[in-house]
């Protein structure tokens, strides 16, 4: 699929694309890069980005890296490690394949801010449907 076809396919993911505002920036074989402009509704009462926002952008990067209309994958496990809060108003998640199997797959999504600082990492296991 092309980048535009991928964006069209994932436009149906209303939570990630509309409610959260995540944008698909790049795709490749078993790879994706997505981003998010941090807004007030992404923040907790303490004025820091909610943990669920980090997980959501990582989960969406995993979905984009592993799914096509012909080949669907679901998350079976996701483990997140938080490093720090972003130093600017952008989050970027890059998801890469660690191991691809016939039935199961293993990916890692690294989340950085717009300045390149690592803010979180998520390891995903998935099952191909």
XYZ file of N, CA and C in Angstrom:
387
model
N 0.836 -1.181 0.000
C 0.000 0.000 0.000
C 0.882 1.246 0.000
N 0.405 2.270 -0.668
C 1.091 3.553 -0.651
C 0.779 4.286 0.653
N 1.479 5.378 0.888
C 1.219 6.181 2.079
C -0.215 6.697 2.077
N -0.688 7.178 0.936
C -2.066 7.690 0.857
C -3.096 6.586 1.067
N -2.858 5.404 0.507
C -3.773 4.272 0.714
C -3.788 3.861 2.184
N -2.623 3.893 2.810
C -2.529 3.561 4.233
C -3.296 4.577 5.065
N -3.120 5.854 4.763
C -3.865 6.892 5.493
C -5.368 6.714 5.316
N -5.793 6.378 4.120
C -7.227 6.159 3.855
C -7.743 4.966 4.660
N -7.010 3.858 4.643
C -7.409 2.660 5.383
C -7.540 2.962 6.875
N -6.554 3.652 7.437
C -6.553 3.923 8.875
C -7.400 5.137 9.265
N -7.977 5.832 8.297
C -8.898 6.920 8.634
C -10.132 6.369 9.356
N -10.372 5.081 9.249
C -11.485 4.440 9.948
C -11.196 4.239 11.431
N -9.955 4.410 11.833
C -9.582 4.335 13.244
C -9.844 5.714 13.844
N -11.083 5.954 14.182
C -11.528 7.289 14.603
C -10.873 7.760 15.900
N -10.603 6.830 16.823
C -9.997 7.249 18.086
C -8.590 7.797 17.861
N -7.779 7.054 17.116
C -6.394 7.489 16.895
C -6.317 8.716 16.001
N -7.077 8.718 14.900
C -6.914 9.786 13.919
C -7.735 11.029 14.235
N -8.976 10.863 14.677
C -9.827 12.039 14.932
C -9.776 12.504 16.381
N -10.057 11.610 17.321
C -10.112 12.016 18.732
C -8.732 12.374 19.277
N -7.721 11.603 18.888
C -6.376 11.845 19.411
C -5.563 12.755 18.504
N -5.738 12.643 17.187
C -5.042 13.519 16.251
C -3.731 12.984 15.710
N -3.550 11.661 15.741
C -2.307 11.065 15.254
C -2.293 11.066 13.728
N -1.130 11.366 13.155
C -0.937 11.437 11.709
C 0.090 10.384 11.299
N -0.167 9.692 10.200
C 0.795 8.730 9.657
C 1.779 9.505 8.785
N 3.067 9.452 9.157
C 4.102 10.195 8.442
C 4.857 9.349 7.429
N 5.183 8.105 7.800
C 5.968 7.230 6.929
C 5.532 5.787 7.120
N 5.680 4.991 6.059
C 5.445 3.553 6.147
C 6.559 2.834 5.394
N 6.726 1.564 5.702
C 7.681 0.709 5.013
C 7.357 -0.730 5.353
N 8.178 -1.649 4.901
C 7.977 -3.052 5.247
C 8.154 -3.229 6.747
N 7.071 -3.622 7.420
C 7.095 -3.849 8.872
C 7.608 -2.634 9.640
N 7.242 -1.439 9.197
C 7.722 -0.192 9.794
C 6.659 0.895 9.650
N 6.590 1.757 10.645
C 5.770 2.968 10.528
C 6.350 4.075 11.398
N 6.016 5.287 11.005
C 6.354 6.472 11.793
C 5.097 7.328 11.823
N 4.630 7.638 13.036
C 3.430 8.451 13.218
C 3.757 9.578 14.190
N 2.955 10.643 14.159
C 3.227 11.774 15.046
C 1.940 12.383 15.577
N 2.107 13.208 16.591
C 0.987 13.834 17.285
C 1.422 15.188 17.810
N 0.637 16.211 17.547
C 0.841 17.529 18.160
C 0.121 17.510 19.506
N 0.854 17.719 20.574
C 0.272 17.688 21.915
C -0.590 18.928 22.120
N -1.815 18.693 22.561
C -2.770 19.768 22.827
C -3.237 19.672 24.277
N -4.000 20.630 24.717
C -4.455 20.681 26.111
C -5.209 19.418 26.515
N -6.015 18.840 25.605
C -6.805 17.661 25.983
C -5.955 16.390 26.117
N -4.669 16.436 25.794
C -3.770 15.305 25.988
C -3.108 15.327 27.365
N -3.372 16.376 28.136
C -2.664 16.566 29.408
C -3.534 16.235 30.613
N -2.847 15.798 31.669
C -3.485 15.502 32.951
C -3.585 16.776 33.784
N -4.171 16.652 34.960
C -4.360 17.804 35.842
C -3.032 18.454 36.228
N -1.955 17.690 36.276
C -0.639 18.222 36.630
C 0.090 18.857 35.456
N -0.596 19.054 34.338
C -0.063 19.687 33.135
C 1.046 18.867 32.452
N 0.972 17.551 32.583
C 1.893 16.676 31.865
C 1.083 15.752 30.951
N 1.713 15.209 29.942
C 1.021 14.339 28.996
C 0.586 13.056 29.704
N -0.686 12.705 29.540
C -1.238 11.488 30.142
C -0.527 10.256 29.589
N -0.324 9.256 30.432
C 0.334 8.022 30.013
C -0.390 7.324 28.878
N -1.709 7.418 28.872
C -2.486 6.780 27.812
C -2.202 7.347 26.437
N -1.769 8.603 26.373
C -1.433 9.214 25.088
C -0.189 8.535 24.511
N 0.810 8.282 25.358
C 2.019 7.591 24.916
C 1.664 6.199 24.391
N 0.834 5.487 25.158
C 0.465 4.136 24.742
C -0.347 4.163 23.450
N -1.245 5.118 23.324
C -2.085 5.207 22.127
C -1.256 5.447 20.876
N -0.301 6.374 20.924
C 0.502 6.640 19.733
C 1.362 5.418 19.390
N 1.880 4.732 20.406
C 2.667 3.528 20.150
C 1.796 2.413 19.569
N 0.619 2.221 20.137
C -0.292 1.180 19.659
C -0.711 1.447 18.218
N -0.950 2.707 17.883
C -1.322 3.042 16.514
C -0.137 2.804 15.574
N 1.080 3.117 16.010
C 2.254 2.855 15.163
C 2.396 1.356 14.905
N 2.094 0.535 15.907
C 2.120 -0.920 15.736
C 1.060 -1.360 14.733
N -0.133 -0.808 14.853
C -1.208 -1.150 13.913
C -0.814 -0.807 12.482
N -0.258 0.374 12.284
C 0.124 0.803 10.934
C 1.248 -0.065 10.381
N 2.186 -0.460 11.228
C 3.312 -1.280 10.776
C 2.906 -2.710 10.437
N 1.816 -3.200 11.039
C 1.490 -4.624 10.907
C 0.221 -4.940 10.132
N -0.628 -3.957 9.859
C -1.932 -4.245 9.260
C -2.077 -3.728 7.842
N -2.745 -4.518 7.033
C -3.209 -4.112 5.713
C -4.631 -4.653 5.588
N -5.387 -4.226 4.595
C -6.743 -4.786 4.450
C -6.741 -6.313 4.290
N -5.675 -6.869 3.732
C -5.607 -8.316 3.495
C -4.974 -9.089 4.648
N -4.291 -8.406 5.547
C -3.491 -9.064 6.575
C -3.655 -8.310 7.889
N -4.525 -8.809 8.753
C -4.799 -8.117 10.007
C -4.046 -8.759 11.174
N -3.577 -7.907 12.082
C -2.850 -8.329 13.275
C -3.476 -7.639 14.477
N -3.591 -8.363 15.582
C -4.096 -7.780 16.826
C -3.011 -7.860 17.894
N -3.034 -6.907 18.804
C -2.094 -6.890 19.914
C -2.482 -7.969 20.918
N -1.510 -8.777 21.311
C -1.740 -9.755 22.374
C -1.083 -9.318 23.675
N -0.053 -8.464 23.570
C 0.602 -7.940 24.754
C 1.340 -6.654 24.382
N 1.278 -5.674 25.258
C 2.017 -4.438 25.076
C 2.590 -4.009 26.410
N 3.888 -3.768 26.454
C 4.554 -3.395 27.695
C 5.262 -2.061 27.493
N 4.871 -1.056 28.279
C 5.413 0.290 28.094
C 6.374 0.661 29.221
N 7.438 1.341 28.844
C 8.381 1.933 29.801
C 8.427 3.425 29.511
N 8.191 4.228 30.541
C 8.226 5.682 30.402
C 9.591 6.186 30.839
N 10.196 7.071 30.044
C 11.504 7.626 30.376
C 11.395 9.048 30.916
N 10.645 9.899 30.208
C 10.509 11.289 30.635
C 9.352 11.941 29.892
N 9.007 13.123 30.322
C 8.002 13.907 29.612
C 8.658 14.566 28.395
N 7.890 14.812 27.345
C 8.460 15.494 26.172
C 8.877 16.919 26.526
N 9.900 17.404 25.822
C 10.422 18.753 26.053
C 9.808 19.778 25.101
N 8.961 19.320 24.177
C 8.239 20.227 23.275
C 6.820 19.697 23.088
N 6.120 20.164 22.076
C 4.701 19.821 21.918
C 4.444 18.777 20.831
N 5.416 17.897 20.595
C 5.237 16.864 19.572
C 5.689 15.506 20.092
N 4.943 14.465 19.714
C 5.348 13.092 19.971
C 5.492 12.381 18.637
N 6.523 11.554 18.525
C 6.772 10.772 17.317
C 6.990 9.327 17.748
N 6.280 8.404 17.111
C 6.458 6.977 17.402
C 6.926 6.271 16.146
N 8.043 5.568 16.274
C 8.557 4.741 15.181
C 8.484 3.293 15.626
N 7.815 2.475 14.809
C 7.619 1.072 15.140
C 8.389 0.204 14.149
N 9.161 -0.739 14.702
C 9.973 -1.639 13.883
C 9.764 -3.084 14.314
N 9.882 -3.961 13.341
C 9.754 -5.394 13.583
C 11.014 -5.936 14.250
N 10.844 -6.689 15.316
C 11.945 -7.382 15.968
C 12.021 -8.824 15.476
N 10.840 -9.435 15.275
C 10.754 -10.797 14.738
C 9.357 -10.998 14.176
N 9.295 -11.497 12.983
C 8.022 -11.760 12.311
C 7.890 -13.258 12.114
N 6.813 -13.826 12.635
C 6.551 -15.250 12.462
C 5.304 -15.473 11.631
N 5.012 -16.724 11.389
C 3.829 -17.070 10.599
C 2.545 -16.704 11.352
N 2.516 -16.943 12.647
C 1.314 -16.690 13.450
C 1.478 -15.504 14.407
N 2.687 -15.310 14.936
C 2.933 -14.261 15.922
C 4.041 -13.324 15.454
N 4.021 -12.102 16.002
C 5.044 -11.123 15.647
C 5.448 -10.340 16.889
N 6.631 -9.738 16.809
C 7.191 -8.986 17.921
C 7.748 -7.678 17.368
N 7.256 -6.564 17.926
C 7.633 -5.237 17.439
C 8.013 -4.354 18.612
N 8.718 -3.276 18.298
C 9.075 -2.287 19.305
C 8.789 -0.900 18.755
N 8.134 -0.098 19.560
C 7.828 1.278 19.188
C 8.585 2.210 20.127
N 9.416 3.065 19.536
C 10.166 4.057 20.309
C 9.481 5.409 20.138
N 9.215 6.064 21.243
C 8.539 7.360 21.217
C 9.542 8.437 21.609
N 9.627 9.452 20.756
C 10.493 10.597 21.031
C 9.656 11.868 20.980
N 10.228 12.944 21.495
C 9.586 14.244 21.304
C 10.120 14.845 20.006
N 9.678 16.020 19.654
C 10.093 16.662 18.418
C 11.547 17.076 18.392
N 12.197 17.049 19.550
C 13.617 17.394 19.641
C 14.512 16.152 19.565
N 13.883 14.975 19.488
C 14.638 13.728 19.406
C 14.907 13.051 20.729
N 14.390 13.596 21.827
C 14.573 12.980 23.142
C 13.671 11.762 23.277
N 14.219 10.627 23.728
C 13.411 9.433 23.961
C 12.535 9.657 25.184
N 11.229 9.415 25.025
C 10.307 9.610 26.139
C 9.650 8.314 26.592
N 9.576 7.301 25.712
C 8.977 6.025 26.097
C 9.312 4.956 25.057
N 9.119 3.710 25.457
C 9.297 2.572 24.560
C 8.205 1.556 24.870
N 7.638 0.946 23.819
C 6.629 -0.086 24.001
C 7.026 -1.308 23.202
N 7.035 -2.459 23.865
C 7.265 -3.735 23.186
C 5.908 -4.388 22.977
N 5.656 -4.821 21.755
C 4.378 -5.428 21.391
C 4.568 -6.860 20.920
N 3.631 -7.718 21.319
C 3.461 -9.030 20.715
C 2.128 -8.976 19.992
N 2.058 -9.578 18.820
C 0.822 -9.581 18.063
C 0.531 -10.946 17.493
N -0.743 -11.162 17.168
C -1.178 -12.399 16.519
C -1.803 -12.032 15.181
N -1.396 -12.759 14.138
C -1.961 -12.548 12.809
C -3.289 -13.285 12.726
N -4.294 -12.619 12.233
C -5.623 -13.244 12.092
C -5.750 -13.949 10.766
